[in-house]
Amino acid sequence: MDDILFSRRRAERFAQLLDEANGARRHHVRSRVDGQLAPLVAVGQQLSVDPPAVEVNPDFRTGLRAMLLATAEREGLGTAPAASEPATTTARGRLLPAATARRARARGAILVGIAAGAIAVSGISAASENAVPGDALYGMKRSTERAQLALASSDISRGQLFLDFARTRVGEAAKLRGDRIGYSAVLDDMDADTRQGVRLLTAASVQRAESGSLDTLNIFVSGQRRAVSALLDGSTHVDRGRTQRSLLLLDSIRERSDTLRAAIACGLPVPTTSDALGPDPSTCPGAR
């Protein structure tokens, strides 16, 4: 949680972006994390303007409340200020030292980030999970995915999310068979998500010299190949040709995974070249 959004600096910047989105003055200094936080801010605005008509699960509501209270206690929200610090008055008339006020703002932003992220991943997902291109909620669905990426704490987590999104695109494609343009566009997005996830996971595997991420890839390829192959049933000639291209990509990924696994096993140095699927290793001596 401290790695991405919930570090103090990112939390403070997230609070600034929320303020700006709600009409506050713009800050002159821009941050390199603005691009990562922007999708989550956009989701927050959409929630305010057009809240989804979805009933939040009571267990989720209870869990979120417990998480927020635990974070507030851990971060010191509500603790009394030291008598020696100069005080400032909050909007509710409570006195806070200036330094404590700044820390409280950052901590408050942390809680807002947790809540917004949890809502984005649950309520919005529930409302838009069945949306396909052309539906009113499809833009919300994709914004939620970008928010999830912004909340991810590592390249491995982001890689796994991209693969999850690729799985989601298969379900969308199944509903668009016969719509040549829409079907092809969804498969294009699916392949793009797949490549992004593969690049992140193969790079992580090489950097760590371990095959755990490659195991994740192989499991993905096996399941995804079955799901994509099912799209061939009853498809038109054009849709069939487009589907075959996605199947070829999956075959290439499995081949890259096997090559990387062999390279790690025989102790080859970290590859210096890469392509759309990530690091491109040399072949182990004696390999066929």
C-alpha positions as a LaTeX table, in Angstrom:
\begin{tabular}{lrrr}
\hline
Residue & $x$ (\AA) & $y$ (\AA) & $z$ (\AA) \\
\hline
Met1 & 0.00 & 0.00 & 0.00 \\
Asp2 & 2.93 & 2.35 & 0.69 \\
Asp3 & 4.44 & 1.60 & $-2.73$ \\
Ile4 & 2.08 & 3.50 & $-5.04$ \\
Leu5 & $-0.92$ & 5.64 & $-4.18$ \\
Phe6 & $-0.70$ & 5.55 & $-0.44$ \\
Ser7 & 2.77 & 6.96 & 0.08 \\
Arg8 & 2.53 & 10.40 & 1.65 \\
Arg9 & 3.78 & 12.28 & $-1.39$ \\
Arg10 & 1.37 & 10.55 & $-3.71$ \\
Ala11 & $-1.47$ & 10.95 & $-1.22$ \\
Glu12 & $-0.84$ & 14.69 & $-1.02$ \\
Arg13 & $-0.77$ & 14.96 & $-4.79$ \\
Phe14 & $-3.96$ & 12.91 & $-5.05$ \\
Ala15 & $-5.65$ & 15.36 & $-2.66$ \\
Gln16 & $-4.46$ & 18.29 & $-4.80$ \\
Leu17 & $-5.81$ & 16.70 & $-7.97$ \\
Leu18 & $-9.17$ & 16.07 & $-6.30$ \\
Asp19 & $-9.27$ & 19.72 & $-5.22$ \\
Glu20 & $-8.43$ & 20.91 & $-8.74$ \\
Ala21 & $-11.08$ & 18.65 & $-10.23$ \\
Asn22 & $-13.63$ & 20.25 & $-7.91$ \\
Gly23 & $-12.73$ & 23.79 & $-8.95$ \\
Ala24 & $-9.89$ & 24.73 & $-6.61$ \\
Arg25 & $-6.93$ & 26.73 & $-7.90$ \\
Arg26 & $-4.39$ & 24.77 & $-9.90$ \\
His27 & $-0.97$ & 24.12 & $-8.42$ \\
His28 & 1.97 & 25.34 & $-10.49$ \\
Val29 & 4.11 & 22.28 & $-9.85$ \\
Arg30 & 3.12 & 19.19 & $-11.80$ \\
Ser31 & 4.06 & 15.69 & $-10.65$ \\
Arg32 & 5.32 & 12.69 & $-12.58$ \\
Val33 & 2.61 & 10.58 & $-10.94$ \\
Asp34 & $-0.23$ & 12.75 & $-12.29$ \\
Gly35 & $-0.74$ & 10.38 & $-15.22$ \\
Gln36 & $-1.15$ & 7.42 & $-12.88$ \\
Leu37 & $-3.56$ & 9.22 & $-10.56$ \\
Ala38 & $-5.65$ & 10.94 & $-13.25$ \\
Pro39 & $-7.81$ & 7.86 & $-14.04$ \\
Leu40 & $-8.70$ & 7.47 & $-10.36$ \\
Val41 & $-9.59$ & 11.17 & $-10.10$ \\
Ala42 & $-11.76$ & 10.79 & $-13.21$ \\
Val43 & $-13.56$ & 7.85 & $-11.65$ \\
Gly44 & $-14.17$ & 9.94 & $-8.53$ \\
Gln45 & $-15.72$ & 12.70 & $-10.65$ \\
Gln46 & $-17.91$ & 10.21 & $-12.49$ \\
Leu47 & $-19.07$ & 8.79 & $-9.17$ \\
Ser48 & $-20.14$ & 12.28 & $-8.07$ \\
Val49 & $-21.92$ & 13.19 & $-11.30$ \\
Asp50 & $-23.47$ & 9.84 & $-12.19$ \\
Pro51 & $-23.40$ & 7.41 & $-9.26$ \\
Pro52 & $-24.02$ & 3.80 & $-10.34$ \\
Ala53 & $-27.36$ & 2.25 & $-9.49$ \\
Val54 & $-25.84$ & $-0.67$ & $-7.62$ \\
Glu55 & $-26.43$ & $-1.88$ & $-4.08$ \\
Val56 & $-23.16$ & $-2.27$ & $-2.19$ \\
Asn57 & $-22.76$ & $-5.65$ & $-0.53$ \\
Pro58 & $-23.17$ & $-5.27$ & 3.26 \\
Asp59 & $-20.05$ & $-7.37$ & 3.87 \\
Phe60 & $-18.06$ & $-5.05$ & 1.62 \\
Arg61 & $-19.42$ & $-1.98$ & 3.42 \\
Thr62 & $-18.50$ & $-3.45$ & 6.81 \\
Gly63 & $-15.03$ & $-4.47$ & 5.61 \\
Leu64 & $-14.35$ & $-1.05$ & 4.08 \\
Arg65 & $-15.40$ & 0.71 & 7.29 \\
Ala66 & $-13.12$ & $-1.53$ & 9.34 \\
Met67 & $-10.22$ & $-0.90$ & 6.97 \\
Leu68 & $-10.71$ & 2.87 & 7.09 \\
Leu69 & $-10.94$ & 2.91 & 10.89 \\
Ala70 & $-7.82$ & 0.76 & 11.20 \\
Thr71 & $-5.93$ & 3.04 & 8.83 \\
Ala72 & $-7.10$ & 6.13 & 10.73 \\
Glu73 & $-5.88$ & 4.63 & 14.00 \\
Arg74 & $-2.57$ & 3.52 & 12.51 \\
Glu75 & $-1.96$ & 6.91 & 10.85 \\
Gly76 & $-2.88$ & 8.87 & 13.98 \\
Leu77 & $-6.00$ & 10.63 & 12.72 \\
Gly78 & $-7.85$ & 12.17 & 15.64 \\
Thr79 & $-4.84$ & 12.29 & 18.01 \\
Ala80 & $-4.35$ & 15.39 & 20.10 \\
Pro81 & $-1.68$ & 17.89 & 18.96 \\
Ala82 & 1.42 & 18.62 & 21.01 \\
Ala83 & 1.02 & 21.72 & 23.18 \\
Ser84 & 4.28 & 23.23 & 21.87 \\
Glu85 & 3.20 & 23.33 & 18.21 \\
Pro86 & 1.53 & 26.47 & 16.73 \\
Ala87 & $-2.12$ & 25.77 & 16.10 \\
Thr88 & $-4.39$ & 26.33 & 13.13 \\
Thr89 & $-8.17$ & 26.12 & 13.03 \\
Thr90 & $-9.97$ & 23.56 & 10.89 \\
Ala91 & $-13.25$ & 24.14 & 9.06 \\
Arg92 & $-15.06$ & 22.58 & 12.03 \\
Gly93 & $-13.35$ & 24.84 & 14.56 \\
Arg94 & $-10.88$ & 22.24 & 15.80 \\
Leu95 & $-7.37$ & 23.46 & 16.58 \\
Leu96 & $-4.52$ & 21.64 & 14.85 \\
Pro97 & $-0.81$ & 22.50 & 14.71 \\
Ala98 & 0.23 & 23.62 & 11.22 \\
Ala99 & 2.48 & 20.58 & 10.70 \\
Thr100 & $-0.20$ & 18.27 & 12.06 \\
Ala101 & $-2.76$ & 19.85 & 9.74 \\
Arg102 & $-0.57$ & 19.07 & 6.74 \\
Arg103 & $-0.08$ & 15.51 & 7.93 \\
Ala104 & $-3.79$ & 15.14 & 8.55 \\
Arg105 & $-4.49$ & 16.29 & 5.01 \\
Ala106 & $-2.12$ & 13.67 & 3.62 \\
Arg107 & $-3.58$ & 11.00 & 5.87 \\
Gly108 & $-7.08$ & 12.06 & 4.90 \\
Ala109 & $-6.10$ & 11.73 & 1.26 \\
Ile110 & $-4.86$ & 8.24 & 2.03 \\
Leu111 & $-8.31$ & 7.35 & 3.36 \\
Val112 & $-9.97$ & 8.97 & 0.36 \\
Gly113 & $-7.66$ & 6.97 & $-1.90$ \\
Ile114 & $-8.52$ & 3.73 & $-0.15$ \\
Ala115 & $-12.24$ & 4.46 & $-0.29$ \\
Ala116 & $-12.21$ & 5.67 & $-3.89$ \\
Gly117 & $-10.14$ & 2.71 & $-4.97$ \\
Ala118 & $-12.36$ & 0.25 & $-3.17$ \\
Ile119 & $-15.51$ & 1.80 & $-4.62$ \\
Ala120 & $-13.99$ & 1.88 & $-8.10$ \\
Val121 & $-13.04$ & $-1.77$ & $-7.91$ \\
Ser122 & $-16.37$ & $-2.92$ & $-6.44$ \\
Gly123 & $-19.42$ & $-0.75$ & $-7.06$ \\
Ile124 & $-18.46$ & 0.53 & $-10.49$ \\
Ser125 & $-17.23$ & $-2.88$ & $-11.58$ \\
Ala126 & $-20.51$ & $-4.44$ & $-10.49$ \\
Ala127 & $-22.50$ & $-1.86$ & $-12.44$ \\
Ser128 & $-20.48$ & $-2.08$ & $-15.65$ \\
Glu129 & $-18.93$ & $-5.56$ & $-15.70$ \\
Asn130 & $-21.26$ & $-6.79$ & $-18.47$ \\
Ala131 & $-20.89$ & $-3.67$ & $-20.64$ \\
Val132 & $-19.51$ & $-3.99$ & $-24.16$ \\
Pro133 & $-18.32$ & $-1.34$ & $-26.64$ \\
Gly134 & $-21.27$ & 0.88 & $-27.51$ \\
Asp135 & $-22.94$ & 0.54 & $-24.10$ \\
Ala136 & $-23.28$ & 3.63 & $-21.91$ \\
Leu137 & $-21.24$ & 2.11 & $-19.08$ \\
Tyr138 & $-18.39$ & 0.78 & $-21.20$ \\
Gly139 & $-16.29$ & 3.94 & $-20.75$ \\
Met140 & $-16.79$ & 3.61 & $-16.99$ \\
Lys141 & $-15.66$ & $-0.01$ & $-17.19$ \\
Arg142 & $-12.42$ & 0.91 & $-18.92$ \\
Ser143 & $-11.83$ & 3.83 & $-16.53$ \\
Thr144 & $-12.18$ & 1.40 & $-13.65$ \\
Glu145 & $-9.51$ & $-0.80$ & $-15.20$ \\
Arg146 & $-7.13$ & 2.17 & $-15.49$ \\
Ala147 & $-7.84$ & 3.02 & $-11.85$ \\
Gln148 & $-6.95$ & $-0.54$ & $-10.84$ \\
Leu149 & $-3.64$ & $-0.19$ & $-12.67$ \\
Ala150 & $-2.96$ & 3.07 & $-10.82$ \\
Leu151 & $-3.55$ & 1.29 & $-7.52$ \\
Ala152 & $-1.33$ & $-1.70$ & $-8.33$ \\
Ser153 & 1.79 & $-1.86$ & $-6.17$ \\
Ser154 & 4.25 & $-3.60$ & $-8.53$ \\
Asp155 & 4.95 & $-4.50$ & $-12.14$ \\
Ile156 & 3.91 & $-8.08$ & $-11.38$ \\
Ser157 & 0.55 & $-6.89$ & $-10.07$ \\
Arg158 & 0.08 & $-4.67$ & $-13.11$ \\
Gly159 & 1.04 & $-7.52$ & $-15.42$ \\
Gln160 & $-1.51$ & $-9.81$ & $-13.82$ \\
Leu161 & $-4.16$ & $-7.09$ & $-14.12$ \\
Phe162 & $-3.46$ & $-6.69$ & $-17.84$ \\
Leu163 & $-3.95$ & $-10.43$ & $-18.29$ \\
Asp164 & $-7.23$ & $-10.22$ & $-16.37$ \\
Phe165 & $-8.35$ & $-7.45$ & $-18.71$ \\
Ala166 & $-7.44$ & $-9.62$ & $-21.70$ \\
Arg167 & $-9.69$ & $-12.35$ & $-20.28$ \\
Thr168 & $-12.47$ & $-9.78$ & $-19.96$ \\
Arg169 & $-12.08$ & $-8.80$ & $-23.62$ \\
Val170 & $-12.78$ & $-12.40$ & $-24.66$ \\
Gly171 & $-16.21$ & $-12.22$ & $-23.06$ \\
Glu172 & $-16.89$ & $-8.93$ & $-24.82$ \\
Ala173 & $-15.81$ & $-10.38$ & $-28.16$ \\
Ala174 & $-18.21$ & $-13.31$ & $-27.72$ \\
Lys175 & $-21.09$ & $-10.82$ & $-27.60$ \\
Leu176 & $-19.90$ & $-8.96$ & $-30.68$ \\
Arg177 & $-19.51$ & $-11.84$ & $-33.13$ \\
Gly178 & $-20.99$ & $-10.82$ & $-36.45$ \\
Asp179 & $-20.15$ & $-7.15$ & $-35.85$ \\
Arg180 & $-16.96$ & $-7.17$ & $-37.89$ \\
Ile181 & $-15.65$ & $-3.76$ & $-36.79$ \\
Gly182 & $-16.59$ & $-4.10$ & $-33.13$ \\
Tyr183 & $-15.34$ & $-7.68$ & $-32.89$ \\
Ser184 & $-11.97$ & $-6.85$ & $-34.44$ \\
Ala185 & $-11.56$ & $-3.76$ & $-32.24$ \\
Val186 & $-12.16$ & $-5.75$ & $-29.05$ \\
Leu187 & $-9.65$ & $-8.40$ & $-30.11$ \\
Asp188 & $-7.16$ & $-5.63$ & $-30.87$ \\
Asp189 & $-7.63$ & $-4.36$ & $-27.33$ \\
Met190 & $-7.35$ & $-7.91$ & $-25.98$ \\
Asp191 & $-4.06$ & $-8.48$ & $-27.76$ \\
Ala192 & $-2.75$ & $-5.10$ & $-26.58$ \\
Asp193 & $-3.63$ & $-5.95$ & $-22.96$ \\
Thr194 & $-2.01$ & $-9.35$ & $-23.42$ \\
Arg195 & 1.25 & $-7.90$ & $-24.71$ \\
Gln196 & 1.39 & $-5.34$ & $-21.90$ \\
Gly197 & 0.92 & $-8.03$ & $-19.28$ \\
Val198 & 3.42 & $-10.37$ & $-20.92$ \\
Arg199 & 6.10 & $-7.66$ & $-21.14$ \\
Leu200 & 5.75 & $-6.83$ & $-17.46$ \\
Leu201 & 5.79 & $-10.44$ & $-16.31$ \\
Thr202 & 8.64 & $-11.63$ & $-18.54$ \\
Ala203 & 10.74 & $-8.62$ & $-17.49$ \\
Ala204 & 10.03 & $-9.38$ & $-13.81$ \\
Ser205 & 10.97 & $-13.01$ & $-14.32$ \\
Val206 & 14.31 & $-12.11$ & $-15.93$ \\
Gln207 & 15.15 & $-9.45$ & $-13.33$ \\
Arg208 & 14.45 & $-11.86$ & $-10.48$ \\
Ala209 & 15.91 & $-14.90$ & $-12.27$ \\
Glu210 & 12.88 & $-16.94$ & $-11.22$ \\
Ser211 & 10.09 & $-18.66$ & $-13.11$ \\
Gly212 & 7.06 & $-17.82$ & $-10.96$ \\
Ser213 & 5.85 & $-15.14$ & $-13.37$ \\
Leu214 & 6.35 & $-17.55$ & $-16.26$ \\
Asp215 & 4.10 & $-20.05$ & $-14.50$ \\
Thr216 & 1.45 & $-17.32$ & $-14.36$ \\
Leu217 & 1.89 & $-16.74$ & $-18.09$ \\
Asn218 & 1.56 & $-20.43$ & $-18.95$ \\
Ile219 & $-1.64$ & $-20.75$ & $-16.93$ \\
Phe220 & $-3.00$ & $-17.66$ & $-18.68$ \\
Val221 & $-2.09$ & $-18.94$ & $-22.14$ \\
Ser222 & $-3.73$ & $-22.33$ & $-21.55$ \\
Gly223 & $-7.01$ & $-20.87$ & $-20.35$ \\
Gln224 & $-7.03$ & $-17.97$ & $-22.80$ \\
Arg225 & $-6.37$ & $-20.24$ & $-25.75$ \\
Arg226 & $-9.41$ & $-22.34$ & $-24.88$ \\
Ala227 & $-11.58$ & $-19.24$ & $-24.51$ \\
Val228 & $-10.38$ & $-17.65$ & $-27.76$ \\
Ser229 & $-10.71$ & $-20.92$ & $-29.67$ \\
Ala230 & $-14.37$ & $-21.07$ & $-28.59$ \\
Leu231 & $-14.92$ & $-17.84$ & $-30.54$ \\
Leu232 & $-14.33$ & $-19.79$ & $-33.77$ \\
Asp233 & $-17.59$ & $-21.70$ & $-33.39$ \\
Gly234 & $-20.17$ & $-20.23$ & $-35.73$ \\
Ser235 & $-17.98$ & $-17.27$ & $-36.67$ \\
Thr236 & $-17.86$ & $-15.63$ & $-40.08$ \\
His237 & $-14.86$ & $-16.05$ & $-42.36$ \\
Val238 & $-13.58$ & $-12.57$ & $-41.49$ \\
Asp239 & $-14.04$ & $-13.03$ & $-37.74$ \\
Arg240 & $-12.37$ & $-16.42$ & $-38.00$ \\
Gly241 & $-9.28$ & $-14.96$ & $-39.62$ \\
Arg242 & $-9.03$ & $-12.25$ & $-36.97$ \\
Thr243 & $-9.41$ & $-14.81$ & $-34.18$ \\
Gln244 & $-6.59$ & $-16.92$ & $-35.61$ \\
Arg245 & $-4.23$ & $-13.96$ & $-35.28$ \\
Ser246 & $-4.93$ & $-13.80$ & $-31.55$ \\
Leu247 & $-4.31$ & $-17.53$ & $-31.25$ \\
Leu248 & $-0.95$ & $-17.13$ & $-32.98$ \\
Leu249 & $-0.03$ & $-14.45$ & $-30.45$ \\
Leu250 & $-0.80$ & $-16.83$ & $-27.59$ \\
Asp251 & 1.37 & $-19.51$ & $-29.20$ \\
Ser252 & 4.23 & $-17.00$ & $-29.47$ \\
Ile253 & 3.85 & $-16.14$ & $-25.80$ \\
Arg254 & 4.07 & $-19.79$ & $-24.76$ \\
Glu255 & 7.19 & $-20.20$ & $-26.89$ \\
Arg256 & 8.79 & $-17.10$ & $-25.32$ \\
Ser257 & 7.93 & $-18.33$ & $-21.84$ \\
Asp258 & 9.58 & $-21.70$ & $-22.51$ \\
Thr259 & 12.68 & $-20.02$ & $-23.95$ \\
Leu260 & 13.02 & $-17.69$ & $-20.96$ \\
Arg261 & 12.55 & $-20.57$ & $-18.55$ \\
Ala262 & 15.36 & $-22.50$ & $-20.22$ \\
Ala263 & 17.60 & $-19.42$ & $-20.25$ \\
Ile264 & 17.08 & $-18.86$ & $-16.53$ \\
Ala265 & 17.73 & $-22.52$ & $-15.79$ \\
Cys266 & 21.07 & $-22.56$ & $-17.64$ \\
Gly267 & 22.22 & $-19.25$ & $-16.15$ \\
Leu268 & 22.32 & $-17.11$ & $-19.27$ \\
Pro269 & 22.97 & $-13.38$ & $-18.65$ \\
Val270 & 20.07 & $-10.93$ & $-18.66$ \\
Pro271 & 18.97 & $-10.37$ & $-22.29$ \\
Thr272 & 20.01 & $-7.04$ & $-23.75$ \\
Thr273 & 17.34 & $-7.06$ & $-26.46$ \\
Ser274 & 13.57 & $-7.04$ & $-26.20$ \\
Asp275 & 10.48 & $-6.91$ & $-28.38$ \\
Ala276 & 6.71 & $-6.74$ & $-27.98$ \\
Leu277 & 6.79 & $-9.73$ & $-25.61$ \\
Gly278 & 9.60 & $-8.43$ & $-23.40$ \\
Pro279 & 13.16 & $-9.74$ & $-23.01$ \\
Asp280 & 14.37 & $-11.83$ & $-25.95$ \\
Pro281 & 16.92 & $-14.33$ & $-24.57$ \\
Ser282 & 19.65 & $-16.25$ & $-26.28$ \\
Thr283 & 19.28 & $-20.00$ & $-26.65$ \\
Cys284 & 21.08 & $-22.15$ & $-24.14$ \\
Pro285 & 24.09 & $-24.03$ & $-25.57$ \\
Gly286 & 23.03 & $-27.44$ & $-26.79$ \\
Ala287 & 19.33 & $-26.51$ & $-26.87$ \\
Arg288 & 17.41 & $-27.62$ & $-29.90$ \\
\hline
\end{tabular}
